[in-house]
Amino acid sequence: MNSSRTVEHPGHRNAFSREPEGLVRTAKAHAERLCELALARTPPQYHSFVVLVEQRKKVGGTEANPVWAEIRLPYLTVGGRVRMAIDEHEKACKQLHIETAFVMDPTTGQPLARATVRSELRGTAVAHARIFLNGGGANRSNPVETGETSAIGRALGFLGYGCFGTGIASAEDVLRAARLAGPAAGAGAEGPEGGNRDDGRKGPLGRTRPPNGGTTSRPSVAETPVEMPPVPQAVFSAINALFDRQKTPGARRVALMKEYRGQEQGLVRFLESSGMNPSKPTPEPTPAEPTMDAGADEVPF
């Protein structure tokens, strides 16, 4: 007489387990694999440009009870992308052109840096980056330069330089996003290109680790507020001249002036980059407050 029975095997915990421990283990293993691949695929002369950024990433759970994993992900600095592109084109005897310009966001009216990279090897890419006139750190003292660098890095990323499976963002973009967010941004707030910010329990995302391991360090950034000098009449004259040239409606003028008030030094740099010289007043002085222009009915940015 044949007898049959059902044998139940114990549940196997593999790399795809939905348990919290399995989710964390999978996320850490995947992140470390990305770090290994980034270094393996990056020529040794560019290893110094690779930055491993520590992050606290949401890997599962529910909105009420999320599961977090402490991981590190690889990013390349903008300088590394530039160096890679230049070296590649010099070796192939091909041309590489990097051009920048400054424009206004047609939706928000905020200044943007635009970078255009033309490569005989990889084609053409255009990227934009916001100019944070109200930012901290490098954005406080050099907002135009910081935005320009970010745009160049993104354009080179679109062409494939320094992409490690962690998005187009450069190392500077990820660290800057964390500083702009601050500890109050909340746990796991999304950074650029899917990066995650810290929840503030261990400080902001800006913790970096050398590619070969070692102790954790953080870039030193001066966060002390800089006292702004009084804005001269010439600056307001230059602002109004720019508005007049672009036929900006009065309502938009008032909104922009309120947004940039207190950040005149950054606005001066933006005006200079736009081809205007705020140190020279316009022939017809204008009031400190922008005037209404009832005749214009659209924003031509």
Coordinates of C-alpha atoms in Angstrom, one line a residue:
M1 CA 0.0 0.0 0.0
N2 CA 1.4 3.3 -1.1
S3 CA 1.3 6.2 1.3
S4 CA 1.9 9.8 0.4
R5 CA 2.6 12.7 2.6
T6 CA 3.3 16.4 2.2
V7 CA 6.5 17.7 3.4
E8 CA 6.6 21.4 4.3
H9 CA 10.0 23.1 4.0
P10 CA 10.8 26.0 6.3
G11 CA 10.7 29.4 4.7
H12 CA 13.9 30.4 3.0
R13 CA 15.2 33.8 3.6
N14 CA 16.9 34.9 0.5
A15 CA 18.1 38.2 -0.9
F16 CA 14.6 39.1 -2.0
S17 CA 13.0 38.6 1.4
R18 CA 10.2 41.1 2.2
E19 CA 11.1 41.1 5.9
P20 CA 12.7 44.3 7.2
E21 CA 16.1 42.6 7.7
G22 CA 16.0 41.2 4.2
L23 CA 15.1 44.5 2.6
V24 CA 17.9 46.3 4.4
R25 CA 20.4 43.5 3.6
T26 CA 19.4 43.7 -0.1
A27 CA 19.7 47.5 -0.3
K28 CA 23.1 47.5 1.3
A29 CA 24.4 44.7 -1.0
H30 CA 23.1 46.5 -4.0
A31 CA 24.6 49.8 -2.9
E32 CA 28.0 48.2 -2.2
R33 CA 27.9 46.5 -5.6
L34 CA 27.4 49.9 -7.3
C35 CA 30.4 51.2 -5.4
E36 CA 32.5 48.3 -6.6
L37 CA 31.4 48.7 -10.2
A38 CA 31.9 52.4 -10.1
L39 CA 35.6 52.0 -9.1
A40 CA 36.1 49.0 -11.4
R41 CA 34.7 50.9 -14.4
T42 CA 36.5 54.2 -13.6
P43 CA 40.2 54.5 -14.8
P44 CA 42.6 54.8 -11.9
Q45 CA 43.6 58.3 -12.8
Y46 CA 40.0 59.5 -12.0
H47 CA 39.5 57.6 -8.7
S48 CA 40.2 60.7 -6.7
F49 CA 37.0 62.3 -8.3
V50 CA 34.7 59.5 -7.0
V51 CA 32.8 60.3 -3.8
L52 CA 30.9 57.7 -1.8
V53 CA 28.0 59.6 -0.2
E54 CA 26.3 58.1 2.9
Q55 CA 22.5 58.1 2.7
R56 CA 19.6 56.9 4.7
K57 CA 17.3 55.4 2.1
K58 CA 13.7 54.1 2.4
V59 CA 13.7 50.5 1.2
G60 CA 10.2 49.3 2.1
G61 CA 7.5 49.2 4.7
T62 CA 4.5 51.5 4.8
E63 CA 4.1 55.2 5.0
A64 CA 3.4 54.9 8.7
N65 CA 6.1 52.3 9.4
P66 CA 8.9 52.7 6.8
V67 CA 12.0 50.6 6.6
W68 CA 15.3 52.5 6.3
A69 CA 18.7 51.3 5.3
E70 CA 22.0 53.1 5.9
I71 CA 23.9 52.9 2.6
R72 CA 26.5 54.7 0.6
L73 CA 26.3 55.4 -3.2
P74 CA 29.0 56.5 -5.7
Y75 CA 29.0 59.8 -7.5
L76 CA 31.5 61.6 -9.6
T77 CA 32.4 65.3 -9.1
V78 CA 31.9 67.8 -11.9
G79 CA 35.6 68.2 -12.1
G80 CA 36.0 64.5 -12.7
R81 CA 33.4 64.6 -15.6
V82 CA 35.2 67.6 -17.1
R83 CA 38.6 65.9 -16.9
M84 CA 37.2 62.7 -18.4
A85 CA 35.6 64.5 -21.3
I86 CA 38.7 66.6 -22.1
D87 CA 41.1 63.7 -21.9
E88 CA 38.8 61.5 -24.1
H89 CA 38.6 64.2 -26.8
E90 CA 42.3 65.1 -26.7
K91 CA 43.2 61.4 -27.1
A92 CA 40.8 61.1 -30.1
C93 CA 41.9 64.5 -31.6
K94 CA 38.2 65.6 -31.5
Q95 CA 36.7 68.8 -30.5
L96 CA 34.7 69.5 -27.3
H97 CA 32.8 72.8 -26.7
I98 CA 31.3 73.8 -23.4
E99 CA 29.1 76.9 -23.5
T100 CA 27.1 78.5 -20.6
A101 CA 24.4 81.1 -20.5
F102 CA 21.9 82.5 -18.0
V103 CA 18.1 82.6 -18.6
M104 CA 14.9 82.9 -16.6
D105 CA 12.6 80.1 -15.7
P106 CA 9.4 80.9 -17.7
T107 CA 7.3 79.3 -14.9
T108 CA 8.8 80.7 -11.7
G109 CA 10.8 83.6 -13.0
Q110 CA 13.9 82.3 -11.2
P111 CA 17.3 82.6 -12.8
L112 CA 18.8 79.4 -14.4
A113 CA 22.2 78.5 -15.6
R114 CA 22.2 76.7 -19.0
A115 CA 25.1 74.6 -20.2
T116 CA 25.5 73.3 -23.7
V117 CA 28.1 70.6 -24.4
R118 CA 28.9 69.9 -28.1
S119 CA 31.1 66.8 -28.6
E120 CA 32.3 65.3 -31.8
L121 CA 32.3 61.9 -30.1
R122 CA 29.1 61.9 -28.2
G123 CA 26.8 64.5 -29.7
T124 CA 25.2 67.5 -28.0
A125 CA 23.5 67.9 -24.6
V126 CA 21.8 70.8 -22.9
A127 CA 21.2 71.0 -19.2
H128 CA 19.9 73.6 -16.7
A129 CA 20.4 74.3 -13.0
R130 CA 18.8 76.7 -10.7
I131 CA 20.7 79.6 -9.2
F132 CA 19.9 79.7 -5.5
L133 CA 20.2 83.3 -4.5
N134 CA 18.9 82.4 -1.0
G135 CA 21.0 79.4 -0.5
G136 CA 23.7 78.6 2.1
G137 CA 27.3 77.6 1.8
A138 CA 28.7 78.1 -1.7
N139 CA 25.3 79.3 -2.9
R140 CA 25.5 82.2 -0.4
S141 CA 28.8 83.7 -1.8
N142 CA 28.9 82.3 -5.3
P143 CA 25.4 81.4 -6.5
V144 CA 26.0 82.1 -10.2
E145 CA 29.3 80.1 -10.3
T146 CA 27.6 77.2 -8.3
G147 CA 24.7 77.0 -10.7
E148 CA 26.9 77.2 -13.7
T149 CA 29.1 74.3 -12.4
S150 CA 26.0 72.2 -11.7
A151 CA 24.6 72.8 -15.2
I152 CA 27.9 71.7 -16.8
G153 CA 28.0 68.6 -14.7
R154 CA 24.5 67.6 -15.7
A155 CA 25.1 68.2 -19.4
L156 CA 28.2 66.0 -19.2
G157 CA 26.2 63.4 -17.3
F158 CA 23.6 63.4 -20.1
L159 CA 26.5 62.4 -22.4
G160 CA 27.4 59.5 -20.2
Y161 CA 30.3 60.9 -18.2
G162 CA 30.4 59.7 -14.6
C163 CA 27.2 57.8 -14.5
F164 CA 27.3 54.9 -12.0
G165 CA 23.6 53.8 -11.9
T166 CA 22.8 56.5 -9.3
G167 CA 21.3 59.1 -11.6
I168 CA 22.6 62.1 -13.5
A169 CA 23.4 64.2 -10.4
S170 CA 27.0 64.9 -9.6
A171 CA 28.5 64.5 -6.1
E172 CA 28.2 68.3 -5.6
D173 CA 24.5 68.2 -6.5
V174 CA 23.7 65.5 -4.0
L175 CA 25.6 67.2 -1.2
R176 CA 24.2 70.6 -2.0
A177 CA 20.6 69.2 -2.0
A178 CA 21.2 67.9 1.5
R179 CA 22.5 71.3 2.8
L180 CA 19.6 73.1 1.2
A181 CA 17.1 70.8 2.8
G182 CA 18.6 70.9 6.3
P183 CA 17.6 68.5 9.1
A184 CA 14.0 69.7 9.1
A185 CA 13.4 68.2 5.6
G186 CA 12.4 64.9 7.2
A187 CA 13.7 61.4 6.9
G188 CA 14.4 60.2 3.4
A189 CA 13.3 63.3 1.6
E190 CA 14.1 62.8 -2.1
G191 CA 17.2 64.5 -3.4
P192 CA 18.3 65.0 -7.0
E193 CA 17.9 62.0 -9.3
G194 CA 16.5 59.8 -6.6
G195 CA 19.1 60.5 -4.0
N196 CA 17.9 60.5 -0.4
R197 CA 18.6 62.9 2.4
D198 CA 19.2 62.1 5.9
D199 CA 16.6 62.6 8.6
G200 CA 18.8 64.8 10.7
R201 CA 19.6 62.2 13.4
K202 CA 23.1 61.9 12.1
G203 CA 23.3 65.3 10.4
P204 CA 22.7 66.1 6.7
L205 CA 23.5 63.9 3.8
G206 CA 26.8 65.6 3.3
R207 CA 28.9 62.8 4.8
T208 CA 31.5 61.5 2.4
R209 CA 33.8 58.6 2.5
P210 CA 37.0 58.0 0.5
P211 CA 36.6 55.3 -2.2
N212 CA 39.2 53.1 -0.5
G213 CA 37.4 53.3 2.8
G214 CA 38.8 55.1 5.8
T215 CA 37.3 57.5 8.2
T216 CA 34.3 59.6 7.4
S217 CA 34.9 63.2 6.7
R218 CA 32.7 66.2 5.7
P219 CA 33.6 69.1 3.4
S220 CA 34.1 72.2 5.5
V221 CA 31.5 74.8 4.4
A222 CA 31.2 78.2 6.0
E223 CA 27.5 78.6 7.1
T224 CA 27.9 81.9 8.9
P225 CA 25.6 84.5 7.4
V226 CA 27.3 87.2 5.4
E227 CA 26.1 90.8 6.1
M228 CA 25.0 92.4 2.9
P229 CA 25.8 96.1 2.2
P230 CA 23.0 98.5 1.3
V231 CA 21.8 98.1 -2.2
P232 CA 22.8 101.1 -4.4
Q233 CA 20.5 102.9 -6.7
A234 CA 22.5 101.8 -9.7
V235 CA 21.4 98.2 -9.0
F236 CA 17.7 99.1 -9.0
S237 CA 18.4 101.0 -12.2
A238 CA 20.0 98.0 -13.8
I239 CA 17.1 95.8 -12.6
N240 CA 14.5 98.1 -14.1
A241 CA 16.5 98.3 -17.3
L242 CA 16.5 94.6 -17.6
F243 CA 12.8 94.5 -17.0
D244 CA 12.2 97.2 -19.6
R245 CA 14.3 95.4 -22.2
Q246 CA 12.3 92.2 -21.6
K247 CA 8.9 94.1 -21.3
T248 CA 8.2 92.4 -18.0
P249 CA 4.7 93.2 -16.6
G250 CA 4.6 95.2 -13.4
A251 CA 3.1 92.4 -11.3
R252 CA 6.0 90.2 -12.2
R253 CA 8.5 92.9 -11.4
V254 CA 7.1 93.3 -7.9
A255 CA 7.2 89.5 -7.4
L256 CA 10.8 89.2 -8.5
M257 CA 12.0 92.2 -6.4
K258 CA 10.3 90.7 -3.3
E259 CA 11.9 87.3 -4.0
Y260 CA 15.4 88.7 -4.5
R261 CA 15.3 91.3 -1.7
G262 CA 18.2 90.9 0.7
Q263 CA 20.3 89.0 -1.8
E264 CA 21.5 92.0 -3.9
Q265 CA 25.0 90.7 -4.2
G266 CA 23.9 87.5 -5.9
L267 CA 21.5 89.5 -8.0
V268 CA 24.3 91.8 -9.1
R269 CA 26.4 88.8 -10.2
F270 CA 23.4 87.5 -12.2
L271 CA 22.9 90.8 -13.9
E272 CA 26.6 91.0 -14.8
S273 CA 26.4 87.5 -16.2
S274 CA 23.3 88.6 -18.3
G275 CA 25.4 91.3 -20.0
M276 CA 24.3 94.2 -17.8
N277 CA 26.6 96.4 -15.7
P278 CA 24.8 97.4 -12.5
S279 CA 27.6 99.7 -11.5
K280 CA 26.5 102.1 -14.3
P281 CA 23.1 103.7 -13.7
T282 CA 20.7 104.0 -16.7
P283 CA 20.4 107.5 -18.3
E284 CA 16.9 108.0 -16.7
P285 CA 17.0 107.1 -13.0
T286 CA 14.1 105.0 -11.8
P287 CA 12.5 104.8 -8.3
A288 CA 13.8 102.2 -5.9
E289 CA 10.5 100.3 -6.1
P290 CA 9.7 98.8 -9.5
T291 CA 6.9 100.6 -11.4
M292 CA 3.8 99.0 -12.8
D293 CA 3.6 98.5 -16.5
A294 CA -0.1 98.2 -17.3
G295 CA 0.5 98.0 -21.0
A296 CA 2.2 94.6 -21.0
D297 CA 0.1 91.6 -20.7
E298 CA 2.5 88.7 -20.8
V299 CA 5.9 87.6 -19.5
P300 CA 8.3 87.2 -22.4
F301 CA 10.9 85.1 -20.5

